[in-house]
XYZ file of C-alpha atoms in Angstrom:
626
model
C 51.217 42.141 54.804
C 52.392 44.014 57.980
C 48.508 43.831 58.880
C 48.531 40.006 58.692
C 51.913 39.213 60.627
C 50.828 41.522 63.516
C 47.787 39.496 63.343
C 49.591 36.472 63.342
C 51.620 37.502 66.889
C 48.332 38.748 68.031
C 46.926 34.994 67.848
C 50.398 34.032 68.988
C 50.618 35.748 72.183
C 47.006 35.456 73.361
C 45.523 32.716 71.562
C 42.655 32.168 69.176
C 39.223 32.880 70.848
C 37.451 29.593 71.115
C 34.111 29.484 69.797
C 30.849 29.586 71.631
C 27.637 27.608 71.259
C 24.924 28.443 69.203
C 21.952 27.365 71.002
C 18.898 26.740 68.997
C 15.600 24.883 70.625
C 11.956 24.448 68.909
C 9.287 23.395 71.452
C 7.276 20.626 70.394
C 3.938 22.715 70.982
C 4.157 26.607 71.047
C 1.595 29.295 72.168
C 0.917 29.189 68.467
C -0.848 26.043 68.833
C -4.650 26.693 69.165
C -5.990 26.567 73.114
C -7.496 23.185 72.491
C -4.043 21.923 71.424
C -2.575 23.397 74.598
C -4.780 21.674 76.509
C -3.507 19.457 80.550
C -2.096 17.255 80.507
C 0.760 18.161 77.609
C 3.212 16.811 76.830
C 6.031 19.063 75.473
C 9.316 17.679 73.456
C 11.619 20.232 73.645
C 14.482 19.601 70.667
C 18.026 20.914 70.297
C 19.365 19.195 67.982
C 20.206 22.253 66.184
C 22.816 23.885 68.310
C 25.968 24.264 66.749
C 29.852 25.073 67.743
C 32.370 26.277 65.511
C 35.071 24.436 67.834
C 32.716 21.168 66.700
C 32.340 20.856 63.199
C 29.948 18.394 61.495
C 31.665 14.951 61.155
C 29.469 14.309 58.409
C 28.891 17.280 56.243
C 25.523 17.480 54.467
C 23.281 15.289 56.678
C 22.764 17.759 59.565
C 24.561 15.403 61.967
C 26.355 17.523 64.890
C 28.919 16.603 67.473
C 26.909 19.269 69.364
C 24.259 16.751 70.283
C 26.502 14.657 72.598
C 29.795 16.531 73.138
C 27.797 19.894 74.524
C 25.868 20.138 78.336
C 22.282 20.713 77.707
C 20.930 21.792 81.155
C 16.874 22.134 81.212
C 14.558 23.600 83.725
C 11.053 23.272 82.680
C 9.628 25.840 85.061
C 6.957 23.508 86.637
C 6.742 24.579 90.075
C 3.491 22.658 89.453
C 4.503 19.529 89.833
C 5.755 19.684 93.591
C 3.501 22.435 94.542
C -0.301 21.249 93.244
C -1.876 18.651 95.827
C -3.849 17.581 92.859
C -0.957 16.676 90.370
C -0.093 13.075 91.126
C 3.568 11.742 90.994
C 5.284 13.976 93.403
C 8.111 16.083 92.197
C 10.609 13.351 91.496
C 10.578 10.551 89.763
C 9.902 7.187 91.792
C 11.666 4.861 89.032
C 15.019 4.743 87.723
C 17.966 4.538 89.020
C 18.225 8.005 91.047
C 14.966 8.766 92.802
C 16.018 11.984 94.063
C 15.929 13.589 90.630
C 13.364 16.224 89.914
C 11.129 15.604 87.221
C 11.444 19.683 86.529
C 15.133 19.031 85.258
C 16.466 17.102 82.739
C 19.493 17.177 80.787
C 20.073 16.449 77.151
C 19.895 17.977 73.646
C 16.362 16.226 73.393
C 14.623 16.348 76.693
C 10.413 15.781 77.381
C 8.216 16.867 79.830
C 4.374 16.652 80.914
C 2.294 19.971 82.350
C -0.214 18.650 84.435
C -1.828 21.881 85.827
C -3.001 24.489 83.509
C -1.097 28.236 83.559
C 1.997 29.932 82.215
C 5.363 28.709 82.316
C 8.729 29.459 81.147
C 11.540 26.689 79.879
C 14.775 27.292 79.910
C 18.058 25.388 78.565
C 21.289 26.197 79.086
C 24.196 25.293 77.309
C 28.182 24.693 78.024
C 31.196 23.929 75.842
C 33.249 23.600 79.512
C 33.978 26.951 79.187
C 31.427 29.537 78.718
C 27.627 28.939 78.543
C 24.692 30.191 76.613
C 21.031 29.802 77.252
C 17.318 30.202 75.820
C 14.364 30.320 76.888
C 10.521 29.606 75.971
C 7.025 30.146 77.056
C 4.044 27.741 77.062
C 0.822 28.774 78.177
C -1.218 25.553 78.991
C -5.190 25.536 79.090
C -7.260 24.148 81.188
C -9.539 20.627 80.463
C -12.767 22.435 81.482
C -11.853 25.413 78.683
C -11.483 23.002 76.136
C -14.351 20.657 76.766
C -17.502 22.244 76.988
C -20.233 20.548 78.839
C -21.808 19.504 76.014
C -18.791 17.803 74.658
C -17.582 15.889 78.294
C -19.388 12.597 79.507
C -19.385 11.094 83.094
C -19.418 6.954 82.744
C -20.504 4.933 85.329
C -20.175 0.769 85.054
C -23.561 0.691 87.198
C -24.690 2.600 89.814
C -25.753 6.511 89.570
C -22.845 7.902 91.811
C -21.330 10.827 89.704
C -19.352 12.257 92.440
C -16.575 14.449 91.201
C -17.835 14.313 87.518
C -15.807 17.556 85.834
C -18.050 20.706 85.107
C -21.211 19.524 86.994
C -20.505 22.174 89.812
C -22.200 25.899 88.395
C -23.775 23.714 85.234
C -25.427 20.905 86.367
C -27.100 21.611 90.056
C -27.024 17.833 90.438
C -26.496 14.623 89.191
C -30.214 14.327 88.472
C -29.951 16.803 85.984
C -26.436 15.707 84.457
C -28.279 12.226 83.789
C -30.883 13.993 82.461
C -29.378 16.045 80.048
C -27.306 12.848 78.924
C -23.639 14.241 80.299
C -24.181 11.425 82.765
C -24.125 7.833 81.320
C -24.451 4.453 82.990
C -22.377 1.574 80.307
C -21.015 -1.289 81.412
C -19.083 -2.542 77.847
C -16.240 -0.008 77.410
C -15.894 -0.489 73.937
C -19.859 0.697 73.608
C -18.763 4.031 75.998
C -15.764 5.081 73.692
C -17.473 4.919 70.577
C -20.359 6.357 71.638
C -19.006 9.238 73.514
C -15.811 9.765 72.862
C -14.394 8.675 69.357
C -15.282 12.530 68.191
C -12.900 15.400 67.694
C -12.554 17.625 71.201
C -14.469 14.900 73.375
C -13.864 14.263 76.274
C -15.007 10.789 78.773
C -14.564 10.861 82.366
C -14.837 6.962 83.799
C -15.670 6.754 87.667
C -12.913 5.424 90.109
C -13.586 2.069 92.015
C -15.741 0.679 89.004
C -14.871 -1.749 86.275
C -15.583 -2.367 82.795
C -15.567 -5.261 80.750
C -13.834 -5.118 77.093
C -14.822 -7.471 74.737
C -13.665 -5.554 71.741
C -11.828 -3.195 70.985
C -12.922 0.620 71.845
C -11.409 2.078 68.248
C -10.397 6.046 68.352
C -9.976 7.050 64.223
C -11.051 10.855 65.213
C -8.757 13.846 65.323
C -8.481 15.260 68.392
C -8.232 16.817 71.073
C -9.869 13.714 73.119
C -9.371 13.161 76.757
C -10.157 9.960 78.583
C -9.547 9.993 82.533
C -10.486 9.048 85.572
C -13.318 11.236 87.911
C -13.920 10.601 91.824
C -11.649 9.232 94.096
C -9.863 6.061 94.741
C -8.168 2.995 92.315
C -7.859 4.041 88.899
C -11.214 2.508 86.833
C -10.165 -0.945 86.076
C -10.937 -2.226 82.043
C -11.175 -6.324 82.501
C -9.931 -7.568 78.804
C -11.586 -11.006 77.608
C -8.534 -13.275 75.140
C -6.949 -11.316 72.426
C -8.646 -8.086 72.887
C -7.449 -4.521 72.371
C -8.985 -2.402 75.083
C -8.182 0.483 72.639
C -7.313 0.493 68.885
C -5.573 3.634 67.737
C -6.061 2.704 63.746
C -6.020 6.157 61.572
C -3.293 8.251 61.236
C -6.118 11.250 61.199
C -5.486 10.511 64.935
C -2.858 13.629 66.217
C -3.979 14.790 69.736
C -5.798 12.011 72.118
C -4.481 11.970 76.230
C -5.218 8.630 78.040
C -4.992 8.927 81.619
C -4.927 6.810 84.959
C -6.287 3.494 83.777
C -5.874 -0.009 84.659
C -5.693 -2.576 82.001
C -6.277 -6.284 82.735
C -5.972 -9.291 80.618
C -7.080 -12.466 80.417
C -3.738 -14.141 80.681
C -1.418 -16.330 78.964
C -3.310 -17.651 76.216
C -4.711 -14.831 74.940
C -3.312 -12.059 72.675
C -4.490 -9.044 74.527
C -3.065 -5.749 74.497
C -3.694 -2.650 76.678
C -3.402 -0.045 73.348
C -2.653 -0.714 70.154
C -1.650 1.355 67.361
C -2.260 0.333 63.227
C -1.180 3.584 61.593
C 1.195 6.387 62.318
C -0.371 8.696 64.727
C 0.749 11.931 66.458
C 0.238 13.103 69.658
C -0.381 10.508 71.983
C -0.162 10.637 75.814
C -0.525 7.813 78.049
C -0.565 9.215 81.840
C -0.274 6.438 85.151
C -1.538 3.074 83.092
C -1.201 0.145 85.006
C -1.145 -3.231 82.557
C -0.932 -6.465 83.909
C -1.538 -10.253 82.918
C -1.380 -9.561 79.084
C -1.237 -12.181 76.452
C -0.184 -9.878 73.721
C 1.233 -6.689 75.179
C 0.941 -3.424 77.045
C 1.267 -1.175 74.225
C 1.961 -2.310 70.782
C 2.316 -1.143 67.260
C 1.795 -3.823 64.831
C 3.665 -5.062 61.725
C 6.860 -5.665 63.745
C 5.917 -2.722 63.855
C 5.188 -0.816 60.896
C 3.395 2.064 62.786
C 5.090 5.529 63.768
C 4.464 7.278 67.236
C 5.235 10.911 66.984
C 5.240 13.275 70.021
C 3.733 10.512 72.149
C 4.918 9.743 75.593
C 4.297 6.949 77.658
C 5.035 8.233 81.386
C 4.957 6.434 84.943
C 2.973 3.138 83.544
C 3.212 0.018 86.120
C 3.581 -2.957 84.066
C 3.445 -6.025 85.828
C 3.015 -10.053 84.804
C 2.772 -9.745 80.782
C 3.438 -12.621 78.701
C 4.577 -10.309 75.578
C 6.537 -7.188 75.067
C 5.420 -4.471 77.258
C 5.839 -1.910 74.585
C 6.958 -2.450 71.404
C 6.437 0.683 68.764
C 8.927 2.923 66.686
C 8.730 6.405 68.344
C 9.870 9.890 67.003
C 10.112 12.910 69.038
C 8.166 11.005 72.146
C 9.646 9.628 75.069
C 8.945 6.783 77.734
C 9.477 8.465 81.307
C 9.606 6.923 84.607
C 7.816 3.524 84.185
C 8.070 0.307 86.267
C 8.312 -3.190 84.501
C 8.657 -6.086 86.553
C 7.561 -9.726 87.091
C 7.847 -10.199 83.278
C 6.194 -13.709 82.588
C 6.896 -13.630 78.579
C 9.209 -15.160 75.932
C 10.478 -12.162 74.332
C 12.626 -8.744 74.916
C 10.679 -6.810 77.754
C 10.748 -3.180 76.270
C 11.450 -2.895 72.215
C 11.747 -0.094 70.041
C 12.344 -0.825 66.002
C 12.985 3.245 65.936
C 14.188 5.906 68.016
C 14.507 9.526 66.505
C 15.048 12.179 69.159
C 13.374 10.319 71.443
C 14.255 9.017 75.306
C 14.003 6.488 77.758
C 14.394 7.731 81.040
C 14.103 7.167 84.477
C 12.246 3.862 83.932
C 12.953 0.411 86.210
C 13.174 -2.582 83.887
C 13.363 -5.921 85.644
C 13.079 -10.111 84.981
C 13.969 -10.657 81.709
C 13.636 -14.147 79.961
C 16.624 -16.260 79.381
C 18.077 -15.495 76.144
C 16.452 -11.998 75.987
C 17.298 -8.685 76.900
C 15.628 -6.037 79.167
C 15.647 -2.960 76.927
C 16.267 -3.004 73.029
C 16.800 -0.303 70.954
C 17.175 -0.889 66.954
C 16.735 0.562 63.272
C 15.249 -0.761 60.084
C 16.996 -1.490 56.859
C 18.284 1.364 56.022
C 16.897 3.224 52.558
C 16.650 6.433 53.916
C 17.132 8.377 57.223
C 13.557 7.847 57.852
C 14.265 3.781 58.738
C 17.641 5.268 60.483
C 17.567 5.700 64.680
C 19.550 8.697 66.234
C 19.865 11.726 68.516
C 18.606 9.367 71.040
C 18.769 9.651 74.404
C 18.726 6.511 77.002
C 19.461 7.849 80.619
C 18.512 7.024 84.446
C 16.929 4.111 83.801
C 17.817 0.680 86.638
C 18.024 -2.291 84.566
C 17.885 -5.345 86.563
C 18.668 -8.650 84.141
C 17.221 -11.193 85.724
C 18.262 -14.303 84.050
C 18.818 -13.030 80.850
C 21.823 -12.559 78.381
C 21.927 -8.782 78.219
C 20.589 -5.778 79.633
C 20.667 -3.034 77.242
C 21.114 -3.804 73.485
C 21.096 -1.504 69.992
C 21.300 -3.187 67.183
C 19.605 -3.787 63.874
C 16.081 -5.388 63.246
C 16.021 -7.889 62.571
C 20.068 -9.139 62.345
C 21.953 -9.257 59.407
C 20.550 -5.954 57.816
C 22.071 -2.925 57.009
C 20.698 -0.963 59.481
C 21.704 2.517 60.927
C 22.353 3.490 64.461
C 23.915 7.030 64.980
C 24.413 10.160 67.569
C 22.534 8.688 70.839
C 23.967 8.679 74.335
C 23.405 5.706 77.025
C 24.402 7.588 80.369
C 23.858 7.187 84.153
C 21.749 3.574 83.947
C 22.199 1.402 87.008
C 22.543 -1.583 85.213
C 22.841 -5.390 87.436
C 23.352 -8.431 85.945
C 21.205 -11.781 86.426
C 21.986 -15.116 87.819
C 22.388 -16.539 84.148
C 24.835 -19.309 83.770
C 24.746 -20.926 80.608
C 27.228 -20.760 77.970
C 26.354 -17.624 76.203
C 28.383 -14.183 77.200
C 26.324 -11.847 79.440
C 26.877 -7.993 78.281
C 25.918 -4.720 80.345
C 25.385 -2.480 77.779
C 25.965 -3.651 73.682
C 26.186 -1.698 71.012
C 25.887 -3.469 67.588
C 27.052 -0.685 64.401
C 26.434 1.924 66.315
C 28.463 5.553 65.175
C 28.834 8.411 67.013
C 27.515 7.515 70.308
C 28.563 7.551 74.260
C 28.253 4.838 76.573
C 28.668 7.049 79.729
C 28.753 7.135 83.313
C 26.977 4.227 83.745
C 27.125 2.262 86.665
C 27.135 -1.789 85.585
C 27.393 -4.287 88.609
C 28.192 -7.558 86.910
C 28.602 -9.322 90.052
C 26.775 -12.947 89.553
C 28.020 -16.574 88.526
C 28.769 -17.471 84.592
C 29.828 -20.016 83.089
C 31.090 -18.167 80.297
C 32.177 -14.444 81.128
C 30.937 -11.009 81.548
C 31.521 -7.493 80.530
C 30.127 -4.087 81.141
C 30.194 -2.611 77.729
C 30.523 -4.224 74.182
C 31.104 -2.676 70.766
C 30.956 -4.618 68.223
C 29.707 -5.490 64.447
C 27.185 -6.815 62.186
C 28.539 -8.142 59.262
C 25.791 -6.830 57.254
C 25.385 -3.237 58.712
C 27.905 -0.488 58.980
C 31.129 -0.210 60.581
C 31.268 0.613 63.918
C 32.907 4.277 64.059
C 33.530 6.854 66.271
C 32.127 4.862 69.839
C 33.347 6.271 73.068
C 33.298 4.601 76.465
C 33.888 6.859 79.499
C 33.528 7.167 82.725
C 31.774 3.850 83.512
C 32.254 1.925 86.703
C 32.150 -2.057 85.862
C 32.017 -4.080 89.403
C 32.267 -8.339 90.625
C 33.075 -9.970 92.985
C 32.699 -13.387 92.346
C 35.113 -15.526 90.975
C 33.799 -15.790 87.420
C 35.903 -16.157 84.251
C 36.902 -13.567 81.471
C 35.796 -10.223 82.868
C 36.188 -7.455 81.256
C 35.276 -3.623 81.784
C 34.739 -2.237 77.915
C 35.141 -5.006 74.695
C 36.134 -3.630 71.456
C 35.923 -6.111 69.407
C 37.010 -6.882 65.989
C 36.245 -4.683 63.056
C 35.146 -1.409 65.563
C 37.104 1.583 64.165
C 37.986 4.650 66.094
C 36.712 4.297 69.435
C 37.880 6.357 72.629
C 37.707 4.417 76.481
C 38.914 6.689 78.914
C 38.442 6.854 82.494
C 36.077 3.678 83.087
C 36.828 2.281 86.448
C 36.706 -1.628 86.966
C 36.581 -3.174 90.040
C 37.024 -7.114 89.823
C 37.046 -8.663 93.399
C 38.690 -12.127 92.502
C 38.785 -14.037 88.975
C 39.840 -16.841 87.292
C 41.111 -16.063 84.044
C 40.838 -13.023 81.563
C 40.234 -9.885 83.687
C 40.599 -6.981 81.989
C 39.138 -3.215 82.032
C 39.422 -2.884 78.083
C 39.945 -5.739 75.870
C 40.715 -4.026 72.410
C 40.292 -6.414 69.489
C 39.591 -3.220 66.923
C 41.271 -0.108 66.170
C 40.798 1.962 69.025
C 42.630 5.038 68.088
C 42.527 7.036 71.156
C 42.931 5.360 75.439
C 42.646 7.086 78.292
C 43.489 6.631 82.365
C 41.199 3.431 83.107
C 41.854 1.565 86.171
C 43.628 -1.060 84.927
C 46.547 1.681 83.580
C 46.836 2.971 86.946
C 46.622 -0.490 88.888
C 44.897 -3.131 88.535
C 41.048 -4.284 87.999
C 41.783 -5.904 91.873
C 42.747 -2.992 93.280
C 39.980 -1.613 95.623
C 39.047 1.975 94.510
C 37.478 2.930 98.320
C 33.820 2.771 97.294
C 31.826 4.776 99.859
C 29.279 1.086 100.382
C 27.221 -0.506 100.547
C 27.050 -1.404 97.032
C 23.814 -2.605 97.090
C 22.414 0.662 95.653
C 24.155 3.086 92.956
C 24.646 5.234 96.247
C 27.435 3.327 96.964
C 29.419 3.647 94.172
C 30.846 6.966 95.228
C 34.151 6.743 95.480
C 36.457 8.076 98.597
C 37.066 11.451 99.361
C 40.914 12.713 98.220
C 43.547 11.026 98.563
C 41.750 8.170 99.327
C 41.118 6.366 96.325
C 43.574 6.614 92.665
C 40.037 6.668 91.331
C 39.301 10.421 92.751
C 42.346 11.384 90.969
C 44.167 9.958 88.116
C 41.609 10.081 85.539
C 42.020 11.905 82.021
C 40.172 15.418 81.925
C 37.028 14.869 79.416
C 34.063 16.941 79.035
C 31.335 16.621 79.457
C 31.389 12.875 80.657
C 32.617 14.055 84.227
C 30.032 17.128 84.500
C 27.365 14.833 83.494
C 28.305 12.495 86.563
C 25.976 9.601 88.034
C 24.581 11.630 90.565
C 24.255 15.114 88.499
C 27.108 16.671 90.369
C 29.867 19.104 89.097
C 33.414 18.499 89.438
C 35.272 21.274 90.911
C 38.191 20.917 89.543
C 39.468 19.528 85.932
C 36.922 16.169 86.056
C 39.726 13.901 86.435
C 38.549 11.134 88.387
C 37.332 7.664 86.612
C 34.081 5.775 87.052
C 30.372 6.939 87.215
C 30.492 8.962 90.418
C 32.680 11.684 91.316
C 34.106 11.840 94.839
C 31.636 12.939 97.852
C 34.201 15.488 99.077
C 34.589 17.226 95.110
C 30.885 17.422 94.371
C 28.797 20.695 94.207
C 25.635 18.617 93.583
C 22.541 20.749 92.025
């Protein structure tokens, strides 16, 4: 008894120890994988999602659901000094989409992060991990191989559309003495149909095709891959990428057997035939695995850039789709349900179709990131992200990550969306975080509500640091971020808004920073900063219609939404945003200490002090930026 009341004062007079993390990470491919497996480009999911804290316990006991996933930093270095060093790796060492240009493609942050090794050799990963106070880390090795290991010369062919220029053709040099005797020996191949060169030479387990720069190719069905890999199709020589003209409603490629697990696609441009056809770049017709598309560039598409059917029935897993250039398709640029895969640093733009420009039916520990989404259709939304009817976890989305990305509306209704597919299903949307998009509305003025950033029966998920500029005419009113319900889904639980910054300046109608609306149990809004010029009727930084059980210091608590928080300017890039160095704007000061919304800032920064200033961007005279 004695033993237990000393312990008692102990605890008294210094405190209970808080707990630490317990950092677990898996790599998505190992040095266990065989060589050919291992093989550049690969990509490499790295995943989490098992990390624990005491100080954190499970919300939901029994489905492996952690708080660790979004209320833990995840800090990752890849170890690529590859990717800035290599003249041959193309890219650079940032990213050149998104909404923050200057971030290093090396570094990510996130309990689910992604990456792609371009250059063969030995590197080491690391992740490190903070509960705000103390910080834990692990680490991993990946030894990638080299294309010319894995595909023997036997097993590599050169295509040309119709000359006899193999210039640059991989493992001539020391095999071949010259092209002569590459064509000769049938490693050298003149076809003009693509279709006719992918079946031929490369629908085969470890194959790999090489098609020349500056020529073209004509599709006129599709070129169908139903082999196990490994299988690489590139790009040899030097200059444009080797351009594949589609005729009407032709795949170039048809990904249709789920035998299909390790097939890299790089640096080709896809062409349709417009309009009226039903083309699409890749398509997919059963669940595959390990897919990488490298540097496509799709344009003028009747049915798609890259699309799995059945709306859609077909599974991506550890695929990534990474620094694509979509431009002028009349359907969904990519439309697929995607687990443990990402979609990295893309450009979308010039959007001439109908429907919602980017689409995923799934997300399980998957990202978008660093991609710029622009001109979506009236009515329509730049970048949706839903669930099926929920049986199961497996129709279920979460531990999904949508970060960096510039979302520029165009004239349509909303930006960023979650929600079920299609409506009025009970659908499940859990544990993601939407953080540091650059989101601008459109010129839309009809009579419909334009949103920033919904979230439709979502649980368990952060709408942070997010910069939304909302600053065009409506008819009808805007707001940065919406939680709300579907009737048929579940309850909207557990949904925190912080550290947004919500901006207009035009005299619209109803404005409002963060809508809870009615039905939406248990969320927390602290420290979103609202800036609203002028207006002409309901402006308001959070408009609570639900039970929103906990509030923090927004601006309107402090002031008002018209009360100018000293943005650095010009606000015509998320640069801007900043706000004043101390004491110059409330917003550098009177926010509500969170973490880690503030140490997971706009701009990647750390707050020196207790992370107490409100909106995306911490002030320029507080910030050790990394």
């Amino acid at each position: 008894m004695r033993r237990f009341l000393l312990a008692l004062l102990l605890l008294s007079a210094f405190g209970a120890q808080a707990a630490v993390p317990v950092v677990s990470c898996t790599a998505g491919v190992t040095n266990s994988d065989t060589d050919a497996r291992r093989t550049a480009p690969l990509f490499v999911p790295l995943d989490c999602t098992a990390t624990t804290d005491a100080d954190l316990p499970d919300p939901d006991p029994g489905t492996n659901i952690h708080r660790a996933f979004r209320e833990l930093e995840y800090r990752v270095n890849f170890g690529d000094t590859a990717i800035g060093d290599n003249p041959t790796v193309q890219g650079g060492p940032n990213w050149a989409n998104g909404a923050n240009t200057a971030l290093s493609k090396n570094q990510a942050m996130g309990a689910v992060s992604w990456h792609i090794y371009q250059t063969p050799g030995t590197y080491t990963w690391t992740v490190v991990v903070s509960d705000g106070t103390s910080t834990r880390q692990v680490t991993g090795t990946i030894t990638v191989t080299d294309p010319d290991d894995t595909f023997s010369t036997a097993n590599t062919t050169c295509i040309n559309s119709s000359g006899s220029d193999f210039t640059g053709c991989p493992l001539i040099p020391g095999v071949y003495a010259d092209s002569a005797t590459c064509v000769a020996n049938s490693r050298c191949v003149t076809q003009a149909a693509f279709q006719t060169a992918i079946s031929t030479y490369c629908n085969a387990a470890t194959k790999r095709c090489a098609f020349k720069r500056e020529d073209q190719w004509t599709a006129t069905s599709a070129a169908v891959i139903s082999s196990a890999g490994p299988i690489l199709i590139e790009a040899f020589g030097t200059g444009a990428k080797p351009r594949i003209n589609l005729t009407a409603s032709v795949n170039a490629i048809a990904i249709n057997n789920a035998a299909v697990d390790d097939v890299r696609i790089v640096d080709f441009d896809f062409v349709g035939a417009g309009g009226a056809g039903a083309e699409v770049a890749i398509s997919f017709s059963a669940n595959v695995a390990g897919v990488t598309i490298l540097r496509p560039s799709v344009s003028n598409m009747g049915g798609g850039g890259f699309v799995a059917g059945g709306n859609p029935s077909w599974t991506l897993t550890t695929s990534v789709i990474q620094e694509g250039e979509f431009v002028g398709n009349y359907s969904t640029n990519i439309f697929v349900r995607l687990i443990s895969g990402a979609v990295l640093g893309n450009s979308v733009s010039d959007y001439a179709g109908t429907e919602n420009v980017v689409r995923f039916m799934q997300l399980v520990k998957s990202g978008v990131s660093h991609n710029t989404i622009r001109d979506v259709p009236s009515g329509k939304c730049l970048l949706t992200m839903r669930a099926l009817a929920h049986v199961t976890a497996a129709e279920d989305s979460y531990y999904f990550i949508a970060s960096d990305n510039y979302l520029l509306q165009g004239t349509g209704i909303g930006t960023c969306l979650m929600e079920a597919n299609p409506n009025a299903i009970n659908a499940w949307l859990y544990d993601f975080i939407l953080e540091r998009n650059w989101v601008v509305a459109g010129p839309y003025t009809g009579g419909t509500a334009v949103v920033g950033i919904k979230v439709v029966s979502g649980r368990r998920g952060y709408v942070r640091n997010n910069i939304i500029d909302l600053n065009a005419p409506i008819a009808a009113g805007r707001s940065g971020v919406t939680f709300s319900n579907d009737p048929a889904s579940q309850t909207s639980i557990d949904m925190w808004a912080n550290n947004n910054t919500v901006y207009n300046q035009t005299a619209n109608i109803d404005m409002k920073g963060v809508h809870v609306q009615a039905g939406v149990v248990d969320s927390v809004v602290k420290n979103n900063l609202c800036w609203f010029i002028t207006g002409t009727g309901e402006e308001l930084c959070l408009k609570d219609q639900g039970t929103t059980t906990a509030f923090g210091t927004n601006s309107g608590d402090i002031g008002t939404v018209f009360t100018d928080p000293a943005f650095d300017g010009p606000l015509t890039t998320p640069f801007g945003f900043r706000i004043d160095v101390d004491p110059g704007s409330y917003a550098a000061k009177d926010g509500t200490a969170i973490f880690p919304a503030s140490n997971s800032d706009f701009f990647r920064c750390d707050d020196t002090t207790a992370n107490e200033h409100i909106g995306a961007a911490i002030p320029r005279a507080r910030a050790r930026c990394r």
